[in-house]
Coordinates of C-alpha atoms in Angstrom, one line a residue:
X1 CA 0.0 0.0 0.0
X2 CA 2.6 2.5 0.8
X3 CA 4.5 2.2 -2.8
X4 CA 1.2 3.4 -4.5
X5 CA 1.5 7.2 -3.1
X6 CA 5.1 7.8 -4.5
X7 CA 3.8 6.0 -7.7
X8 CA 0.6 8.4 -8.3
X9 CA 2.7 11.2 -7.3
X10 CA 5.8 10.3 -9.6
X11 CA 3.3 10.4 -12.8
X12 CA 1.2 13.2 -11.9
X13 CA 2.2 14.7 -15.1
X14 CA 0.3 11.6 -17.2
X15 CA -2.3 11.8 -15.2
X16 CA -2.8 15.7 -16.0
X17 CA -1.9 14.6 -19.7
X18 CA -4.6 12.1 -20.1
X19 CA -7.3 14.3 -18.2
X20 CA -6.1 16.5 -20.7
X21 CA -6.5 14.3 -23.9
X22 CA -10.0 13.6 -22.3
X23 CA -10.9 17.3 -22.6
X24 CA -9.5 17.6 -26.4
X25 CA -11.4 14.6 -27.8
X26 CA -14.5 15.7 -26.3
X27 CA -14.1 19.4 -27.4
X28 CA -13.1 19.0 -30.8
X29 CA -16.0 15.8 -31.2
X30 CA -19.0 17.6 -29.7
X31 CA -18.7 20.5 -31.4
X32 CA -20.3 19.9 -34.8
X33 CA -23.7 19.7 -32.2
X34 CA -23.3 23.6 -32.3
X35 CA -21.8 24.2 -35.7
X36 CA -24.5 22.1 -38.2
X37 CA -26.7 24.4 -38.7
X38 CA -24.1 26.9 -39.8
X39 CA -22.2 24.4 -41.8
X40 CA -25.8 23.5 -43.6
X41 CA -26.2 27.3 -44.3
X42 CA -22.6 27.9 -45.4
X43 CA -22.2 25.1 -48.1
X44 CA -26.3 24.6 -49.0
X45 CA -26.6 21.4 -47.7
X46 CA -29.5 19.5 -47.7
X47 CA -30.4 17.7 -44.4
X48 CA -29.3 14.1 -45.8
X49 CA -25.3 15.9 -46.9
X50 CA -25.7 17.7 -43.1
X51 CA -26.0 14.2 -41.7
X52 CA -22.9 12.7 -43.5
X53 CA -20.8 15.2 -41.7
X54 CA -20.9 13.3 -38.3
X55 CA -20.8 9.9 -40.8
X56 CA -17.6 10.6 -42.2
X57 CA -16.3 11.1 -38.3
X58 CA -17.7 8.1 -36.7
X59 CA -17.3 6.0 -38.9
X60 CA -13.7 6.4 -38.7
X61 CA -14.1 5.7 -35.0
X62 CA -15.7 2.7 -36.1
X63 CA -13.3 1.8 -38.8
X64 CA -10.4 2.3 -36.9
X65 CA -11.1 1.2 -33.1
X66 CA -9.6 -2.5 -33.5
X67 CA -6.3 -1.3 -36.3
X68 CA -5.6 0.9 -33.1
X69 CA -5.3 -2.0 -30.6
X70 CA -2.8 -3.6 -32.4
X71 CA -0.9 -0.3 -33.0
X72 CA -1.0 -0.2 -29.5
X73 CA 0.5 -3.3 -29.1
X74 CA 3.3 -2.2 -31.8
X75 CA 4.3 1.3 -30.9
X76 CA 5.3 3.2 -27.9
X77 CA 2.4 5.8 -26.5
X78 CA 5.1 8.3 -27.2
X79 CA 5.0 7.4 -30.7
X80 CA 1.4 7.3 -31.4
X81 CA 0.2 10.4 -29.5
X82 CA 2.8 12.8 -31.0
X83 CA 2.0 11.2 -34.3
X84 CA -1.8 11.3 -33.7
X85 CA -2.2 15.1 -32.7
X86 CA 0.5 16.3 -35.2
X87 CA -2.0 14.6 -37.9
X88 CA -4.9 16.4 -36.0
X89 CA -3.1 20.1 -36.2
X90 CA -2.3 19.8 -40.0
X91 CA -6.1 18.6 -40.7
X92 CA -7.5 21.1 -38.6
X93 CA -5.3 24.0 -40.1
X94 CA -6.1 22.2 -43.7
X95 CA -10.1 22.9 -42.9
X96 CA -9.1 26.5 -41.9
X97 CA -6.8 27.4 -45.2
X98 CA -8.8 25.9 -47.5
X99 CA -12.7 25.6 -46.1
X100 CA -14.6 23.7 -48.5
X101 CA -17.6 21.0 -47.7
X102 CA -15.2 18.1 -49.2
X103 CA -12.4 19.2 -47.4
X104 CA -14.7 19.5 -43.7
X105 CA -15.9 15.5 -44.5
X106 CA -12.1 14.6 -45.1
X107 CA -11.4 16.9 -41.8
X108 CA -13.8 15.1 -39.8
X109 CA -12.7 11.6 -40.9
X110 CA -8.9 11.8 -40.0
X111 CA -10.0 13.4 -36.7
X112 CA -12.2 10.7 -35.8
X113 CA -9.2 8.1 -36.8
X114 CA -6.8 9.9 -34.9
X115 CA -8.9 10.1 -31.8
X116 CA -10.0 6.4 -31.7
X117 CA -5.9 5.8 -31.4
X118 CA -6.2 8.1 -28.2
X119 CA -9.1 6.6 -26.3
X120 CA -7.0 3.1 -26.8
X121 CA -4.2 4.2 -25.2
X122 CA -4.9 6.7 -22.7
X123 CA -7.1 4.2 -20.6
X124 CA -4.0 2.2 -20.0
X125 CA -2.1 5.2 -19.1
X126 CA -4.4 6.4 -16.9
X127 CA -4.6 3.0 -14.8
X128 CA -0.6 2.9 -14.7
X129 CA 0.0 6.6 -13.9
X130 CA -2.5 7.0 -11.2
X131 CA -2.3 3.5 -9.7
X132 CA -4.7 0.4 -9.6
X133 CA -6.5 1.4 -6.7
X134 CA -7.5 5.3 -7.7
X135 CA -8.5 3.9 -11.7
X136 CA -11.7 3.9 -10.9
X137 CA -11.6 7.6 -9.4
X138 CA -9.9 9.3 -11.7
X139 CA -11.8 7.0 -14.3
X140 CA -15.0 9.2 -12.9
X141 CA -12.8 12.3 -13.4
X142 CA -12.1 11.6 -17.0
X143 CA -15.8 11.4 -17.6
X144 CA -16.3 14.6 -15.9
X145 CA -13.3 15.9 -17.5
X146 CA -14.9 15.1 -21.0
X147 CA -18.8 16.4 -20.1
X148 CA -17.4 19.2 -19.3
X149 CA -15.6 20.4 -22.1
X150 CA -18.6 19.5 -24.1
X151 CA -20.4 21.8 -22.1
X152 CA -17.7 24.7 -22.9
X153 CA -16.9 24.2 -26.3
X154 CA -20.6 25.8 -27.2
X155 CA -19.4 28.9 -25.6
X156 CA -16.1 29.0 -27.9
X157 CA -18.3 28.5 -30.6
X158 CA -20.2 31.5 -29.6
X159 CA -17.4 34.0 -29.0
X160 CA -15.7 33.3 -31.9
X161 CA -19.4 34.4 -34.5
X162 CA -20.8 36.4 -32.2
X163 CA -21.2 40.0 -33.4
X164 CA -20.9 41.8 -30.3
X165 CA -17.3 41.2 -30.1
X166 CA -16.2 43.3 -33.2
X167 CA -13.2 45.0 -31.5
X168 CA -12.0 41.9 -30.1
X169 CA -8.5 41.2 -31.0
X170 CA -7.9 38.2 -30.8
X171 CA -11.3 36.6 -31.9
X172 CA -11.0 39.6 -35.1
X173 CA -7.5 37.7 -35.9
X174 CA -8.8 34.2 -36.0
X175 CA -11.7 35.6 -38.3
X176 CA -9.3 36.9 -40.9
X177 CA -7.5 33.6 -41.5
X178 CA -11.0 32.3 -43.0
X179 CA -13.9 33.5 -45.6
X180 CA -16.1 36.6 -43.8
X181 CA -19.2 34.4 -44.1
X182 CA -17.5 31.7 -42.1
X183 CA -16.5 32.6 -39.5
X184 CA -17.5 29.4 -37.4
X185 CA -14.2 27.7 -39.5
X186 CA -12.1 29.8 -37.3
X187 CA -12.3 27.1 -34.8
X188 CA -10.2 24.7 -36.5
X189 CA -6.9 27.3 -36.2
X190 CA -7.6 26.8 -32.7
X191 CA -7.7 22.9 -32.7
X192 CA -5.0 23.2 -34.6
X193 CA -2.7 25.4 -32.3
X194 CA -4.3 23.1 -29.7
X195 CA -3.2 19.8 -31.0
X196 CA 0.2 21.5 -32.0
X197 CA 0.8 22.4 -28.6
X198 CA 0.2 18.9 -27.1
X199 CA 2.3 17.3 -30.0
X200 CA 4.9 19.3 -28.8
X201 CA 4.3 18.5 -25.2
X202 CA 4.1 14.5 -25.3
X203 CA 6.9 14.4 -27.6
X204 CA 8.7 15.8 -24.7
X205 CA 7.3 14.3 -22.1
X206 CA 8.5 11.0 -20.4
X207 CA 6.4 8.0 -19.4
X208 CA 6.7 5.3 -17.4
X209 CA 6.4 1.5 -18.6
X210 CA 2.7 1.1 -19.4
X211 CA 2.0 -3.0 -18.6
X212 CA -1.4 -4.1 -20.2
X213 CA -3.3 -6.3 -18.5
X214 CA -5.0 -8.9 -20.2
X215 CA -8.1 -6.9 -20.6
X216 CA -6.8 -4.3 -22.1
X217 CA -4.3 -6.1 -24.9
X218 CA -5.7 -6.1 -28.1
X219 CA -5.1 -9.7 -28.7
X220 CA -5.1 -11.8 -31.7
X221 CA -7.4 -12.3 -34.8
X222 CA -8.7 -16.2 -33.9
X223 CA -10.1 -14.3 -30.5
X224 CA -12.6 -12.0 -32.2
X225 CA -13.8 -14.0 -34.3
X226 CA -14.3 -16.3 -31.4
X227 CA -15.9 -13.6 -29.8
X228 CA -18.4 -13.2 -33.3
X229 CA -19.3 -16.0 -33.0
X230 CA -20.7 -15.1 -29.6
X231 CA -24.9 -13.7 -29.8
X232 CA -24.1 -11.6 -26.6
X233 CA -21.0 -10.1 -28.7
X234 CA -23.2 -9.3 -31.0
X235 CA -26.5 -7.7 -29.4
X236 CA -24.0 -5.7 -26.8
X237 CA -22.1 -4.6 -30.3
X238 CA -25.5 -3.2 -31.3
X239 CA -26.3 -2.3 -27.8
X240 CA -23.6 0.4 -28.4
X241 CA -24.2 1.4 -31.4
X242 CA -27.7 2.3 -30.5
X243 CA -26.6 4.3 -27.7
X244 CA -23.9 6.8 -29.8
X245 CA -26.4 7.2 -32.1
X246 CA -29.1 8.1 -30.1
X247 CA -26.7 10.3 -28.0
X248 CA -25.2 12.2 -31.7
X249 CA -28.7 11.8 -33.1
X250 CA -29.9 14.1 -31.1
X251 CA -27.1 16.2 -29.9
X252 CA -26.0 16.9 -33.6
X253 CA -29.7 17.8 -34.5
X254 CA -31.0 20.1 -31.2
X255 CA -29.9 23.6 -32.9
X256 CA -31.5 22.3 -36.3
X257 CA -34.7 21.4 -34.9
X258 CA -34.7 24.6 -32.6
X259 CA -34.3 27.0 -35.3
X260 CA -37.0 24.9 -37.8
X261 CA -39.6 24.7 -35.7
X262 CA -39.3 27.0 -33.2
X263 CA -37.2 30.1 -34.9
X264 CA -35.1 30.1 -32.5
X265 CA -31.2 31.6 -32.8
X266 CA -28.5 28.7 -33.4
X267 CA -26.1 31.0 -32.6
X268 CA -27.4 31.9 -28.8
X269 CA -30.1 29.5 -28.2
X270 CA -29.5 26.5 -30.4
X271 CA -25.9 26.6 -28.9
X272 CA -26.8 26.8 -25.4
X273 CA -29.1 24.0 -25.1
X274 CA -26.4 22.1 -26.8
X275 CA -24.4 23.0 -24.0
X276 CA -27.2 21.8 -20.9
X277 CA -27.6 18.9 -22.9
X278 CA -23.9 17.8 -22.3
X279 CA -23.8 19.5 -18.5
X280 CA -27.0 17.6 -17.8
X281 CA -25.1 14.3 -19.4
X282 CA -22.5 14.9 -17.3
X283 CA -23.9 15.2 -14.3
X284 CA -26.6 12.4 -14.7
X285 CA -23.0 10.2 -14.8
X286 CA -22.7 11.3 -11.2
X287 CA -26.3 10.7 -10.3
X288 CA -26.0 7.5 -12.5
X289 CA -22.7 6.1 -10.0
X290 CA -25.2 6.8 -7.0
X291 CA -27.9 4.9 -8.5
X292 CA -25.6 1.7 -9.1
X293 CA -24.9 1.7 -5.6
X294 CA -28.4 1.1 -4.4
X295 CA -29.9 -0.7 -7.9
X296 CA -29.1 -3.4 -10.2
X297 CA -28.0 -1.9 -13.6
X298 CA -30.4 -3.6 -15.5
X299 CA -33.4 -1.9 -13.9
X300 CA -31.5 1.5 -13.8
X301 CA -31.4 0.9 -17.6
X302 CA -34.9 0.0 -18.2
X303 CA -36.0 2.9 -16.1
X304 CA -33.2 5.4 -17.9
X305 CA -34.4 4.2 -21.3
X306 CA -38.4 4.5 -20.6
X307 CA -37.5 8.7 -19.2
X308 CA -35.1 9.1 -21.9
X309 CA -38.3 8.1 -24.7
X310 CA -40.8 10.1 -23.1
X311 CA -38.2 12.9 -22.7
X312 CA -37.8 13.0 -26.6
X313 CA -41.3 12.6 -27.1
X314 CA -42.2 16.1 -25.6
X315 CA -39.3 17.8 -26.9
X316 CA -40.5 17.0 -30.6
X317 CA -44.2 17.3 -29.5
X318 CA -44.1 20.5 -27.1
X319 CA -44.2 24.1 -27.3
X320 CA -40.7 26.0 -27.7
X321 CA -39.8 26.2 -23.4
X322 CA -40.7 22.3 -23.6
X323 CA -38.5 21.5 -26.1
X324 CA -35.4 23.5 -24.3
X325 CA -35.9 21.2 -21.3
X326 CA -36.8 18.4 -23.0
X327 CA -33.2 17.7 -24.8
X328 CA -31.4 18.5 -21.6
X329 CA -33.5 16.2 -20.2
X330 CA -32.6 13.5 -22.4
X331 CA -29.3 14.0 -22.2
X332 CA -29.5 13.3 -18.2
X333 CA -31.1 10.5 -18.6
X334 CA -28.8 8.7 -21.2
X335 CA -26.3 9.1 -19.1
X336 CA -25.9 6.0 -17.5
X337 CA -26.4 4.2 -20.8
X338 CA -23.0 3.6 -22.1
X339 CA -21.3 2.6 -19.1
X340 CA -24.2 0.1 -18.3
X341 CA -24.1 -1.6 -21.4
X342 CA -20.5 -1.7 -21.6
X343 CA -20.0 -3.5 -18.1
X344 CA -22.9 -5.6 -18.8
X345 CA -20.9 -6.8 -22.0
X346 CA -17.7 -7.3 -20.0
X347 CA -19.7 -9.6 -17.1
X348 CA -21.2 -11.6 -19.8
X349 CA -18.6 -13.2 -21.5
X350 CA -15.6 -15.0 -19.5
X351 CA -12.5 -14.4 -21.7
X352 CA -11.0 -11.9 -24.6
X353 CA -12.0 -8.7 -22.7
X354 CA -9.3 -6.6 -24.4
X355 CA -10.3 -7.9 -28.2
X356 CA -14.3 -7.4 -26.8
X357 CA -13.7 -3.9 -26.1
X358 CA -12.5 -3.3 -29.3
X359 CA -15.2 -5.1 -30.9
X360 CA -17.7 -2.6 -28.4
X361 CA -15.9 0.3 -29.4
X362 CA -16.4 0.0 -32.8
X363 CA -20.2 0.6 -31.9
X364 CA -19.1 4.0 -31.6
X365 CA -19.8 3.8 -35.5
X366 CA -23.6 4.4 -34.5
X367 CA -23.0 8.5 -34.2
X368 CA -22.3 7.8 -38.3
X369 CA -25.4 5.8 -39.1
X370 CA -28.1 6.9 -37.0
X371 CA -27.8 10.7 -37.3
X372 CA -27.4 10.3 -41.0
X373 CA -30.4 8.5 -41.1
X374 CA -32.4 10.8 -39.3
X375 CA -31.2 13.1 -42.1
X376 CA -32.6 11.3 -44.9
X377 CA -35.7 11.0 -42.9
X378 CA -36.1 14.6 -42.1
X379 CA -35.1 15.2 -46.2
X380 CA -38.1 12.3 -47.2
X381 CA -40.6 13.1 -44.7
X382 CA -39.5 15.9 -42.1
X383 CA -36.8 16.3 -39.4
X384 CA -38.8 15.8 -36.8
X385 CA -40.4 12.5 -38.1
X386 CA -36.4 11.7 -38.9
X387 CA -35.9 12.0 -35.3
X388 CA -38.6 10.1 -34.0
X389 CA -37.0 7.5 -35.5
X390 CA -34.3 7.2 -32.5
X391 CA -37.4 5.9 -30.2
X392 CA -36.5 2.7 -32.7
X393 CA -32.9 2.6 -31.0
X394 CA -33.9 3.2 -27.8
X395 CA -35.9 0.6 -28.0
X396 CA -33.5 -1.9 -28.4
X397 CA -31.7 -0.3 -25.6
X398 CA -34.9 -0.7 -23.5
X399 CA -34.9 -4.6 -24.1
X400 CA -31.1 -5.1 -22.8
X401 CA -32.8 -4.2 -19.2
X402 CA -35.0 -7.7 -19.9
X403 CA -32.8 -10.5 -21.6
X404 CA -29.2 -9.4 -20.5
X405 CA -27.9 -12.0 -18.2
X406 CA -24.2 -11.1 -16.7
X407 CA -22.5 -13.3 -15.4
X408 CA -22.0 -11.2 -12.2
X409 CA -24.2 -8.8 -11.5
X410 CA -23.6 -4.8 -9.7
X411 CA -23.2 -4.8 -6.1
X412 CA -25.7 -3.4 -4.6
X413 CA -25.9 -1.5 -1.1
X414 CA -29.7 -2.8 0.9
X415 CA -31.2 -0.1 2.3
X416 CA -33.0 -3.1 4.0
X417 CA -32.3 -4.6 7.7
X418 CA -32.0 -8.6 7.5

């Protein structure tokens, strides 16, 4: 016990570094929530190109989730997060030079490849630098770490389009690097000077010897297709898919629908509810850890589900005032979603947790598919029929909470006297 305190205290710097990463990925990922109603009005989209935009980046998460295991087993994390955040600051500044609707989608797609290569290795960091026995601690940090830059990034977003900051200097100077009628591209020069920064930093930073544990290497081909061959592989796969693309389907879509039906500002309005929706994510996480404590998952997810469905229904079906606590709403209540299913999937099978994660994490391919289907919808029929359609995903979500059977379940704390 006593060697883990100089341990945390000699990596303190990783720690900060991956709390750090945390903060990147979810700031540069959540952000097209805020921008895709500008980005539709900028390049005349129609709602079905709008929707490829978060396609082309998560389906490189999906793509590249399992190729980033075995790079993981293959290079140092030196290596791959210098190389991964130099690739982010040159796409990032290529958007900004040279802002053109093919360009964003290529943008967005070597982002999302570059940022599944993080979330592989900065779990294993994370464990190593802060010690066994605080993971699951500063695990929670991370989370909060993450909700809460995707409750600030809005608010970048803001400043840098507002027009009530004309004399600013700074915001004036990242406007003139990009066209006058886009001004929201002027976020990319600062993702790029972001992720130059970092490449800089890790690449002179040094680490200790990060040792997998078996759940975390990638392990070999024979042992996912073992895992295939497994149904609970498969409906926890989908189990994860339908969560990200419930949680992007309706994050990417809030300012869209606010301004269409409701005439409401994407600029002020639209981008602030984005912003509860994360903060109320977020902090259902923390309500969500409480819950576990005192009820099985499974119940907590059928219960989740059912007030995330009826949440959705009254933002699409409500006045204006219900809709802006309706989506914040939802996003409290999906909270607990990801991390249920995920720990479900793990307690269910007995052996190849490293190559299962993998498999899970390609789920995250579900913020491609989903919101781009609620944009062909809303292009056939109407947006707001396209995202009724996610009730069909969370329905599927909602039957986990009846046939999933882990292997070990939650513990529990009873509130009951024997």
């Amino acid at each position: 016990m006593e060697t883990s305190k100089p341990t945390t205290k000699k990596y303190i710097h990783i720690i900060a570094l991956v709390m750090i990463v945390f903060f990147v990925i979810s700031f540069i990922t959540n952000i097209l929530n805020s921008i895709i109603v500008d980005v539709k009005e900028s390049f005349d989209l129609s709602l079905t190109l709008t929707g490829f935009l978060p396609f082309t980046f998560f389906i490189a998460y999906g793509i590249m989730s399992i190729p980033a295991g075995f790079l993981s087993e293959k290079y140092s994390e030196r290596i791959l997060l210098s190389v991964s955040f130099l690739v982010m600051a040159l796409a990032s500044l290529g958007f900004a030079l040279f802002p053109q609707y093919g360009v964003f989608s290529i943008t967005l797609f070597v982002l999302g490849c570059c940022m599944a290569v993080l979330q592989v290795i900065i779990n294993p960091m994370l464990r190593v630098a802060g010690g066994e026995e605080h993971f699951a601690f500063n695990s929670v940090l991370a989370q909060l770490v993450f909700g809460s830059a995707s409750f600030l990034s809005p608010y970048l977003y803001k400043y840098l389009v507002s027009k009530d900051n004309r004399g600013d200097t700074f915001a004036e100077l990242l406007r003139g690097w990009v066209p006058p009628d886009l001004p929201w591209a002027s976020l990319y020069l600062v993702f790029a000077l972001i992720c130059l920064v970092l490449f800089i930093y890790v690449l002179f930073t040094t680490y200790p010897k990060f040792e997998k544990t078996e759940k975390e290497k990638a392990g070999d081909t024979s042992s996912y297709w073992d895992l295939l061959k497994n149904k609970w592989t498969v409906l926890y796969f989908l189990g994860i898919f339908c969560y990200v693309g419930t949680e992007q389907g309706v994050g990417n879509w809030i300012s869209q629908f606010l301004s269409q039906y409701h005439g409401l500002d994407p600029q002020t309005v639209g981008a602030d509810t984005v912003s509860y929706f994360w903060a109320m994510l977020t902090l259902g996480c923390l309500l969500g850890l409480l819950l576990l404590k005192f009820m099985d998952s499974r119940r907590l997810l059928i219960y989740a589900t059912s007030l995330t469905i009826i949440g959705l229904v009254v933002a699409l079906t409500g006045s204006a005032q219900m809709a802006l606590i309706g989506f914040p709403m939802v996003g409290c209540s999906i909270s607990v979603m990801y991390s249920i299913i995920f720990s479900l999937a793990l307690n269910s099978v007995k052996e190849h947790h490293g190559s299962l994660s993998g498999i899970l994490c390609t789920g995250i391919a579900g913020g491609a598919v989903i919101p781009f289907i609620v944009g062909g919808l809303g292009e056939l029929m109407s947006l707001k029929s396209g995202m009724f359609f996610l009730i069909v995903p969370l329905m599927f979500i909602l039957s986990i909470g009846f046939w999933a059977k882990p292997l070990v379940n939650n513990k529990t704390i009873s509130l009951k006297k024997d």
